[in-house]
Tab-separated table of C-alpha atoms in Angstrom:
chain	number	residue	atom	x	y	z
A	6	MET	CA	154.815	11.402	33.921
A	7	LYS	CA	157.631	12.761	31.831
A	8	LEU	CA	156.723	16.056	30.209
A	9	LYS	CA	156.501	16.253	26.453
A	10	LEU	CA	158.057	19.676	26.874
A	11	LEU	CA	161.499	18.168	27.009
A	12	LEU	CA	161.277	16.231	23.790
A	13	ALA	CA	159.699	19.115	21.942
A	14	LEU	CA	162.127	21.784	23.071
A	15	LEU	CA	165.420	19.991	23.357
A	16	VAL	CA	166.082	17.376	20.723
A	17	PHE	CA	168.945	15.122	21.704
A	18	GLN	CA	170.903	14.003	18.676
A	19	VAL	CA	173.004	10.864	19.016
A	20	GLY	CA	175.707	11.667	16.533
A	21	PHE	CA	179.239	11.041	15.545
A	22	ALA	CA	182.269	12.799	16.938
A	23	GLN	CA	182.364	15.222	14.037
A	24	ASN	CA	178.786	16.427	14.661
A	25	ARG	CA	177.726	18.846	17.359
A	26	THR	CA	175.747	17.131	20.116
A	27	CYS	CA	173.939	18.710	23.048
A	28	GLY	CA	172.818	16.833	26.151
A	29	SER	CA	170.473	19.458	27.574
A	30	ASN	CA	167.324	17.370	27.239
A	31	GLN	CA	168.793	14.579	29.364
A	32	LEU	CA	169.692	17.070	32.062
A	33	MET	CA	166.224	18.621	31.922
A	34	GLN	CA	164.644	15.209	32.300
A	35	THR	CA	166.449	14.676	35.610
A	36	ILE	CA	165.189	18.069	36.781
A	37	MET	CA	161.619	17.405	35.700
A	38	ASP	CA	161.603	13.938	37.284
A	39	ASN	CA	162.223	15.592	40.649
A	40	PRO	CA	158.859	16.956	41.942
A	41	THR	CA	160.444	19.795	43.912
A	42	LYS	CA	162.721	20.942	41.113
A	43	ARG	CA	159.953	20.515	38.567
A	44	ALA	CA	157.657	22.804	40.559
A	45	ALA	CA	160.398	25.424	40.967
A	46	TYR	CA	161.183	25.257	37.255
A	47	LEU	CA	157.574	25.726	36.152
A	48	GLU	CA	157.088	28.573	38.634
A	49	GLN	CA	160.124	30.338	37.197
A	50	GLN	CA	158.844	29.792	33.653
A	51	ALA	CA	155.516	31.378	34.617
A	52	LYS	CA	157.383	34.464	35.847
A	53	PHE	CA	159.303	34.484	32.589
A	54	GLU	CA	156.076	34.614	30.570
A	55	ILE	CA	155.089	37.761	32.476
A	56	GLU	CA	158.466	39.342	31.679
A	57	MET	CA	158.035	38.459	27.998
A	58	GLN	CA	154.670	40.201	27.966
A	59	LYS	CA	156.259	43.306	29.445
A	60	LEU	CA	158.972	43.358	26.792
A	61	GLU	CA	156.422	42.866	24.037
A	62	SER	CA	154.353	45.833	25.192
A	63	ASN	CA	154.936	49.217	23.554
A	64	THR	CA	156.292	50.809	26.717
A	65	GLN	CA	158.710	48.039	27.646
A	66	ARG	CA	160.096	46.776	24.332
A	67	ASN	CA	163.214	48.946	24.363
A	68	VAL	CA	164.074	48.436	28.026
A	69	ASN	CA	167.506	46.827	27.998
A	70	ASN	CA	169.786	48.200	30.676
A	71	ALA	CA	173.414	47.154	30.760
A	72	ILE	CA	173.860	43.769	32.417
A	73	ARG	CA	176.906	42.599	34.400
A	74	ILE	CA	177.010	38.886	35.147
A	75	PRO	CA	179.503	37.269	37.563
A	76	VAL	CA	181.103	34.171	36.046
A	77	ALA	CA	182.893	31.324	37.796
A	78	VAL	CA	184.799	28.701	35.794
A	79	HIS	CA	185.477	25.279	37.277
A	80	TYR	CA	187.919	22.603	36.141
A	81	PRO	CA	186.815	19.719	38.401
A	82	THR	CA	189.568	17.268	37.417
A	83	GLY	CA	192.366	19.832	37.528
A	84	GLY	CA	193.400	19.618	41.170
A	85	SER	CA	196.767	17.980	40.523
A	86	LEU	CA	197.771	20.233	37.647
A	87	SER	CA	200.938	22.278	37.850
A	88	ALA	CA	200.857	25.979	38.583
A	89	THR	CA	201.897	26.639	34.992
A	90	VAL	CA	198.945	24.712	33.558
A	91	LYS	CA	196.543	26.381	36.006
A	92	THR	CA	197.788	29.782	34.857
A	93	CYS	CA	197.181	28.672	31.283
A	94	LEU	CA	193.643	27.543	32.135
A	95	ARG	CA	192.868	30.926	33.670
A	96	ARG	CA	193.954	32.495	30.391
A	97	LEU	CA	191.745	30.028	28.522
A	98	ALA	CA	188.763	30.971	30.710
A	99	GLN	CA	189.328	34.664	30.007
A	100	ARG	CA	189.629	33.901	26.280
A	101	GLN	CA	186.299	32.095	26.330
A	102	VAL	CA	184.555	34.874	28.250
A	103	ALA	CA	185.833	37.419	25.728
A	104	ILE	CA	184.261	35.316	22.955
A	105	LEU	CA	180.963	35.261	24.868
A	106	ASN	CA	180.965	39.031	25.187
A	107	ALA	CA	181.542	39.432	21.454
A	108	ASP	CA	178.883	36.888	20.469
A	109	TYR	CA	176.194	38.099	22.860
A	110	ASN	CA	176.737	41.761	22.042
A	111	GLY	CA	176.879	41.195	18.296
A	112	THR	CA	180.422	42.563	18.002
A	113	ASN	CA	181.939	39.340	16.619
A	114	THR	CA	183.650	40.038	13.310
A	115	ASP	CA	181.931	37.225	11.384
A	116	ILE	CA	178.505	38.760	11.982
A	117	SER	CA	179.369	40.865	8.930
A	118	ASN	CA	178.425	37.775	6.877
A	119	TRP	CA	174.783	38.576	7.636
A	120	ALA	CA	174.742	41.541	5.261
A	121	SER	CA	175.150	39.283	2.225
A	122	VAL	CA	172.265	36.954	3.156
A	123	SER	CA	169.811	39.105	5.097
A	124	ASP	CA	167.541	39.602	2.068
A	125	ASN	CA	166.853	35.846	2.179
A	126	TYR	CA	165.334	36.273	5.662
A	127	PRO	CA	162.967	39.278	5.423
A	128	GLU	CA	161.379	38.544	8.805
A	129	THR	CA	164.694	38.236	10.642
A	130	THR	CA	167.157	40.752	12.076
A	131	THR	CA	170.245	40.151	14.170
A	132	GLY	CA	169.953	40.703	17.893
A	133	SER	CA	172.258	41.486	20.783
A	134	LEU	CA	172.062	41.451	24.545
A	135	ASN	CA	173.636	44.447	26.259
A	136	VAL	CA	175.693	42.289	28.605
A	137	VAL	CA	179.153	41.986	30.105
A	138	PHE	CA	180.170	38.562	31.351
A	139	GLU	CA	182.939	38.995	33.933
A	140	ILE	CA	184.935	36.369	35.787
A	141	ALA	CA	184.234	37.312	39.404
A	142	THR	CA	187.074	38.707	41.509
A	143	GLN	CA	185.556	39.697	44.872
A	144	ASN	CA	183.891	38.158	47.944
A	145	HIS	CA	184.401	34.572	46.880
A	146	PRO	CA	182.528	31.777	48.728
A	147	ASP	CA	184.054	30.573	51.990
A	148	GLY	CA	186.235	27.505	51.750
A	149	THR	CA	187.247	28.010	48.133
A	150	GLY	CA	190.747	29.251	48.962
A	151	LEU	CA	190.255	32.328	46.782
A	152	VAL	CA	190.935	35.853	48.046
A	153	ASN	CA	189.867	39.225	46.728
A	154	GLY	CA	191.553	39.901	43.419
A	155	ASP	CA	191.702	36.223	42.457
A	156	LEU	CA	189.736	35.160	39.421
A	157	ALA	CA	186.835	32.834	40.249
A	158	VAL	CA	188.501	29.870	38.579
A	159	THR	CA	188.681	26.621	40.560
A	160	PHE	CA	190.553	23.341	40.150
A	161	GLY	CA	189.865	19.875	41.512
A	162	THR	CA	186.429	20.582	42.972
A	163	ASP	CA	183.601	18.037	43.226
A	164	PHE	CA	181.626	20.070	40.691
A	165	ILE	CA	180.148	17.496	38.261
A	166	GLY	CA	183.235	15.299	38.518
A	167	SER	CA	182.725	12.668	35.851
A	168	GLY	CA	180.614	14.939	33.665
A	169	VAL	CA	177.642	12.555	33.550
A	170	ILE	CA	174.234	13.967	32.631
A	171	ASN	CA	171.587	11.390	33.490
A	172	CYS	CA	172.425	11.385	37.179
A	173	GLN	CA	170.416	11.985	40.307
A	174	ASP	CA	169.979	15.177	42.335
A	175	GLY	CA	172.893	17.569	42.492
A	176	CYS	CA	174.924	16.390	39.517
A	177	ASN	CA	174.923	19.799	37.891
A	178	GLU	CA	174.639	22.185	40.798
A	179	ASP	CA	176.590	23.336	43.831
A	180	LEU	CA	175.008	25.705	46.331
A	181	THR	CA	178.472	26.858	47.388
A	182	TRP	CA	178.533	28.751	44.097
A	183	SER	CA	174.909	29.863	44.017
A	184	GLY	CA	174.521	33.331	42.553
A	185	TYR	CA	177.225	32.855	39.887
A	186	MET	CA	177.037	31.989	36.222
A	187	ASN	CA	178.860	28.699	36.689
A	188	ILE	CA	180.743	27.103	33.809
A	189	VAL	CA	182.170	23.626	34.312
A	190	VAL	CA	184.824	22.283	31.933
A	191	THR	CA	185.279	18.527	32.021
A	192	ASN	CA	185.432	15.394	29.889
A	193	ILE	CA	181.860	14.528	28.853
A	194	ALA	CA	181.043	11.032	27.620
A	195	ASN	CA	179.263	9.969	24.408
A	196	ASN	CA	180.744	12.712	22.214
A	197	ILE	CA	178.479	15.328	23.831
A	198	LEU	CA	179.990	18.807	23.591
A	199	GLY	CA	177.942	20.459	26.324
A	200	PHE	CA	174.704	20.730	28.236
A	201	SER	CA	172.728	23.273	30.196
A	202	PRO	CA	169.319	23.538	31.837
A	203	LEU	CA	166.676	25.168	29.664
A	204	GLY	CA	166.213	28.287	31.730
A	205	GLY	CA	168.961	28.175	34.342
A	206	SER	CA	168.789	29.195	37.989
A	207	PRO	CA	171.833	30.889	39.556
A	208	ALA	CA	170.221	30.590	43.006
A	209	ALA	CA	170.297	26.802	42.658
A	210	GLY	CA	173.967	26.856	41.626
A	211	ARG	CA	173.021	25.474	38.207
A	212	THR	CA	175.794	25.177	35.660
A	213	VAL	CA	176.619	25.091	32.008
A	214	VAL	CA	178.930	22.165	31.291
A	215	ILE	CA	181.355	22.150	28.351
A	216	ASP	CA	183.590	19.337	27.157
A	217	ASN	CA	187.289	19.965	27.680
A	218	ASN	CA	187.849	19.654	23.913
A	219	ALA	CA	185.296	22.355	23.018
A	220	PHE	CA	186.077	25.136	25.510
A	221	GLY	CA	187.727	28.379	24.430
A	222	ALA	CA	189.990	28.945	21.446
A	223	THR	CA	193.673	29.145	20.551
A	224	LEU	CA	195.635	31.378	22.892
A	225	THR	CA	197.976	34.124	21.821
A	226	GLY	CA	201.509	33.800	23.114
A	227	SER	CA	203.113	30.763	24.659
A	228	PRO	CA	201.630	28.290	25.223
A	229	THR	CA	198.877	28.495	22.619
A	230	SER	CA	196.871	25.762	24.351
A	231	CYS	CA	196.623	24.132	27.771
A	232	THR	CA	197.502	20.498	28.406
A	233	GLY	CA	194.352	18.368	28.392
A	234	TYR	CA	192.099	21.254	27.343
A	235	VAL	CA	192.739	21.770	23.645
A	236	PRO	CA	189.678	22.857	21.641
A	237	GLY	CA	189.470	20.642	18.579
A	238	VAL	CA	188.461	21.489	15.036
A	239	PRO	CA	185.675	22.176	14.091
A	240	TYR	CA	184.588	23.228	17.608
A	241	ASN	CA	187.580	25.400	18.413
A	242	LYS	CA	186.142	28.931	18.302
A	243	GLY	CA	184.317	28.961	21.645
A	244	ARG	CA	180.823	28.728	20.169
A	245	THR	CA	179.798	25.602	22.113
A	246	LEU	CA	179.493	27.732	25.234
A	247	THR	CA	177.674	30.430	23.245
A	248	HIS	CA	175.137	27.744	22.256
A	249	GLU	CA	174.756	26.166	25.695
A	250	LEU	CA	174.539	29.502	27.482
A	251	GLY	CA	171.660	30.288	25.120
A	252	HIS	CA	169.825	27.352	26.735
A	253	PHE	CA	170.596	28.764	30.179
A	254	PHE	CA	168.892	31.979	29.061
A	255	ASN	CA	165.847	29.954	27.972
A	256	LEU	CA	166.496	29.535	24.247
A	257	ALA	CA	165.486	26.248	22.652
A	258	HIS	CA	167.056	24.794	19.556
A	259	THR	CA	165.816	26.379	16.361
A	260	PHE	CA	164.967	22.937	14.941
A	261	SER	CA	162.065	22.253	17.306
A	262	GLY	CA	159.393	21.388	14.727
A	263	CYS	CA	157.325	22.448	11.741
A	264	ASN	CA	154.176	23.390	13.693
A	265	GLU	CA	152.788	26.812	12.848
A	266	PRO	CA	152.526	29.454	14.095
A	267	ASN	CA	156.090	29.372	15.327
A	268	CYS	CA	155.563	31.533	18.397
A	269	ALA	CA	151.948	32.580	18.907
A	270	VAL	CA	150.862	29.771	21.227
A	271	TYR	CA	154.153	28.965	22.927
A	272	THR	CA	153.904	27.952	26.585
A	273	PRO	CA	156.177	25.671	28.620
A	274	SER	CA	153.478	22.975	28.752
A	275	ASN	CA	152.396	23.299	25.099
A	276	PRO	CA	155.420	24.242	23.017
A	277	ARG	CA	155.301	24.942	19.317
A	278	GLY	CA	158.483	25.760	17.461
A	279	ASP	CA	161.161	27.421	19.569
A	280	GLY	CA	158.951	30.201	20.936
A	281	VAL	CA	160.732	32.834	18.852
A	282	CYS	CA	158.877	34.510	15.992
A	283	ASP	CA	161.814	35.533	13.803
A	284	THR	CA	163.625	32.183	13.529
A	285	PRO	CA	162.364	30.241	10.471
A	286	ILE	CA	160.829	26.948	11.543
A	287	THR	CA	162.565	23.649	10.898
A	288	ASP	CA	162.512	20.196	12.425
A	289	GLN	CA	166.105	19.145	11.803
A	290	PRO	CA	169.527	20.437	12.832
A	291	ARG	CA	172.262	21.362	10.399
A	292	TYR	CA	175.735	19.984	11.073
A	293	ASP	CA	177.988	20.784	8.158
A	294	CYS	CA	179.837	23.959	7.335
A	295	ASN	CA	180.076	24.391	3.588
A	296	ALA	CA	179.799	27.249	1.142
A	297	ALA	CA	176.043	26.786	0.852
A	298	ASP	CA	175.665	27.280	4.576
A	299	ASN	CA	177.973	30.192	5.217
A	300	PRO	CA	176.371	32.173	3.862
A	301	PRO	CA	173.457	30.046	2.631
A	302	ASP	CA	172.550	30.857	-0.942
A	303	PRO	CA	169.454	29.046	-2.205
A	304	ALA	CA	170.365	30.104	-5.758
A	305	VAL	CA	173.517	27.990	-5.477
A	306	SER	CA	172.277	25.080	-3.416
A	307	GLY	CA	169.019	23.961	-1.879
A	308	GLN	CA	170.791	22.264	1.003
A	309	ALA	CA	169.837	25.026	3.444
A	310	ILE	CA	166.096	24.538	2.771
A	311	SER	CA	164.547	22.703	5.725
A	312	THR	CA	161.927	19.980	5.494
A	313	CYS	CA	159.417	22.557	6.720
A	314	GLY	CA	159.780	24.484	3.460
A	315	PHE	CA	161.698	27.466	4.858
A	316	LEU	CA	165.256	28.619	4.325
A	317	GLN	CA	166.943	27.406	7.481
A	318	LEU	CA	168.776	29.926	9.645
A	319	THR	CA	171.847	27.736	9.762
A	320	MET	CA	174.143	30.482	11.024
A	321	ASN	CA	172.135	30.828	14.240
A	322	TYR	CA	173.926	29.969	17.476
A	323	MET	CA	171.060	27.651	18.476
A	324	ASP	CA	171.471	25.344	15.477
A	325	TYR	CA	174.160	22.641	15.335
A	326	VAL	CA	176.544	23.865	12.638
A	327	GLN	CA	180.267	24.019	13.236
A	328	ASP	CA	181.778	26.964	15.105
A	329	ALA	CA	183.046	28.740	11.985
A	330	CYS	CA	179.549	28.903	10.482
A	331	MET	CA	177.444	30.111	13.427
A	332	TYR	CA	177.582	33.820	14.097
A	333	MET	CA	174.266	35.363	15.196
A	334	PHE	CA	171.265	35.536	17.488
A	335	THR	CA	168.037	37.063	16.218
A	336	ALA	CA	166.300	40.069	17.752
A	337	GLY	CA	163.557	37.750	18.988
A	338	GLN	CA	166.071	35.497	20.718
A	339	ALA	CA	167.736	38.528	22.322
A	340	ALA	CA	164.363	39.661	23.677
A	341	ARG	CA	163.726	36.194	25.071
A	342	MET	CA	167.121	36.148	26.794
A	343	GLN	CA	166.471	39.634	28.183
A	344	ALA	CA	163.162	38.417	29.621
A	345	TRP	CA	164.876	35.449	31.242
A	346	TYR	CA	167.555	37.686	32.724
A	347	ASN	CA	164.811	39.946	34.106
A	348	THR	CA	163.283	36.856	35.695
A	349	ILE	CA	166.468	35.685	37.431
A	350	SER	CA	168.452	38.926	37.820
A	351	SER	CA	167.942	39.066	41.599
A	352	GLN	CA	169.579	35.619	41.893
A	353	PHE	CA	173.006	36.832	40.772
A	354	THR	CA	175.588	37.726	43.419
A	355	THR	CA	176.519	41.232	42.344
A	356	THR	CA	178.979	41.605	45.249
A	357	ALA	CA	181.226	39.137	43.423
A	358	LEU	CA	182.042	41.886	40.941
A	359	ALA	CA	184.299	44.797	41.727
A	360	LYS	CA	182.582	48.159	41.892
A	361	GLU	CA	183.152	49.490	38.424
A	362	GLU	CA	183.010	53.136	39.452
A	363	PHE	CA	185.725	52.574	42.050
A	364	LEU	CA	188.010	50.770	39.643
A	365	GLN	CA	187.474	53.263	36.846
A	366	ASN	CA	188.718	56.020	39.149
A	367	GLN	CA	191.913	54.176	40.046
A	368	PHE	CA	193.661	54.811	36.751
A	369	THR	CA	193.463	56.542	33.388
A	370	LEU	CA	194.362	55.233	29.957
A	371	TYR	CA	195.725	57.607	27.309
A	372	PRO	CA	195.953	58.513	24.488
A	373	ASN	CA	192.710	57.022	23.279
A	374	PRO	CA	192.477	56.773	20.278
A	375	SER	CA	196.126	55.807	19.907
A	376	LYS	CA	198.534	54.594	17.263
A	377	GLY	CA	199.271	51.367	19.133
A	378	SER	CA	201.140	52.695	22.154
A	379	PHE	CA	199.304	53.908	25.248
A	380	THR	CA	199.951	54.702	28.907
A	381	ILE	CA	198.176	53.411	32.000
A	382	GLU	CA	198.510	55.907	34.846
A	383	PHE	CA	197.522	54.856	38.376
A	384	LYS	CA	196.413	57.276	41.089
A	385	GLU	CA	198.248	55.258	43.723
A	386	LEU	CA	200.964	52.613	43.681
A	387	THR	CA	199.744	49.158	42.743
A	388	ASN	CA	202.112	46.340	43.647
A	389	ASN	CA	200.743	43.627	41.367
A	390	TYR	CA	198.554	43.916	38.332
A	391	SER	CA	198.125	42.406	34.900
A	392	VAL	CA	197.245	43.906	31.538
A	393	GLU	CA	195.582	42.082	28.662
A	394	VAL	CA	194.543	43.539	25.300
A	395	PHE	CA	192.173	41.637	23.029
A	396	ASP	CA	190.296	42.375	19.825
A	397	VAL	CA	186.557	42.123	19.122
A	398	THR	CA	186.871	38.400	18.340
A	399	GLY	CA	188.295	37.757	21.804
A	400	LYS	CA	191.809	37.115	20.487
A	401	THR	CA	194.488	38.243	22.918
A	402	ILE	CA	197.142	40.406	21.242
A	403	TYR	CA	199.014	41.436	24.391
A	404	GLU	CA	199.282	40.254	27.974
A	405	ASN	CA	201.761	40.851	30.758
A	406	ASN	CA	202.002	40.701	34.548
A	407	PHE	CA	203.621	43.566	36.441
A	408	ASP	CA	204.854	42.651	39.905
A	409	GLN	CA	206.050	44.971	42.650
A	410	SER	CA	205.766	47.985	40.373
A	411	ALA	CA	207.172	51.196	41.835
A	412	ASN	CA	205.831	53.363	39.057
A	413	LEU	CA	202.530	55.157	38.721
A	414	THR	CA	202.678	54.845	34.933
A	415	GLN	CA	203.145	51.923	32.598
A	416	VAL	CA	203.584	52.274	28.837
A	417	ILE	CA	202.078	49.464	26.741
A	418	ALA	CA	203.341	49.143	23.163
A	419	LEU	CA	201.360	46.844	20.886
A	420	ASP	CA	203.093	45.111	17.997
A	421	LYS	CA	201.711	46.634	14.784
A	422	PRO	CA	198.016	46.317	15.618
A	423	ALA	CA	195.468	46.822	12.849
A	424	SER	CA	193.127	49.801	13.091
A	425	GLY	CA	189.951	49.065	14.997
A	426	VAL	CA	188.371	48.593	18.422
A	427	TYR	CA	190.193	46.692	21.173
A	428	PHE	CA	189.548	46.019	24.851
A	429	VAL	CA	192.017	46.360	27.709
A	430	ASN	CA	191.642	44.232	30.847
A	431	ILE	CA	193.437	45.624	33.891
A	432	GLN	CA	193.353	43.377	36.929
A	433	SER	CA	194.690	44.029	40.429
A	434	ASP	CA	193.802	42.897	43.937
A	435	LYS	CA	191.005	45.460	43.803
A	436	GLY	CA	189.311	43.686	40.915
A	437	LEU	CA	189.118	43.596	37.146
A	438	VAL	CA	188.011	46.381	34.833
A	439	THR	CA	187.745	46.519	31.059
A	440	LYS	CA	188.260	49.653	28.974
A	441	LYS	CA	187.720	50.146	25.264
A	442	LEU	CA	190.711	51.261	23.195
A	443	VAL	CA	190.561	52.595	19.646
A	444	ILE	CA	193.575	52.087	17.402
A	445	GLN	CA	193.857	54.442	14.432
């Protein structure tokens, strides 16, 4: 018997091309129709409920240690692409991961919009997950052709292939890549922008799948986009993956129903609302992106009032609005994601990430703060390495590859950067490390 859970938690909206659509419920139905996978899913959800109880207790609420998550990005139809396009797609993957880190840590610049509307949501505060998503660089799976130092980005694999959702066993998983946060970028049918399991399992090689026209954002430098993988307006700011990854970390859509209370009786078999107390209840998604929505102002327009009688949290990543108008998770959603991470943390392959302490000791970056010019000084000669500088929105403002370098120092001069916080990615065959840079 098909569980009512799926219809209640993940509403599939058959829409037009201009509206956000999510195919997660179809994927979940294939999982729940499989007795073995259904049992594993419900067992994992039961463990999650225990973790939620721990976080809700007085002694555990503030436990939120830094999280490092190994990411692998797969372009299944990209096997015949040129080396130039593949290089571009690696840049696009890094651009998208930078956006994830900003969105999930609440450092995205547009979160400042919340200050002007927060009084309309007295029960709601913004939330962040202390997390670093990193494209893996070490100990790649056998047979992938990747060596230490390579980014875990693959082309032409059998991962998903056609991008179908309502398929039989194995359509969205690959045990070769178990232990990674797998992201598959491919052409999805029926105008669906992405899909993910509700509560993903790295051990099962489960994936988040994003349409090739909704992955990443415009690149800095030349080229500004990659052939066949151009994010289209209005889904061109990388927020589709932010939304779908929320499902992977066990967040439902915010428009799950008008039943009250929103969170008090939530269980996987008897859902009410989205299981999060500080997201106002509603039973319908919001699609548009107009002045009344960003920020919503009920004094100007009543369009942001849901049919449940509450002011809808349209700017939430788990609604359906366009990329430019979604900019926040709530504290309750962050706690739920933390509990899911606690449930599955042992499933991640931490050896896929370079040892941060080792990498940090391989070089120094100075002066910091700087005026826009800084020096990277290595402790030993490094033949090949790359440097990328990006801002808090994930926009790359500098990138360069240095091959066969005979110098222990490299001066990087940025072109008139604005004052603020930036991040510097330094990648070599020993791995990838990110350092924060302050420009005065």
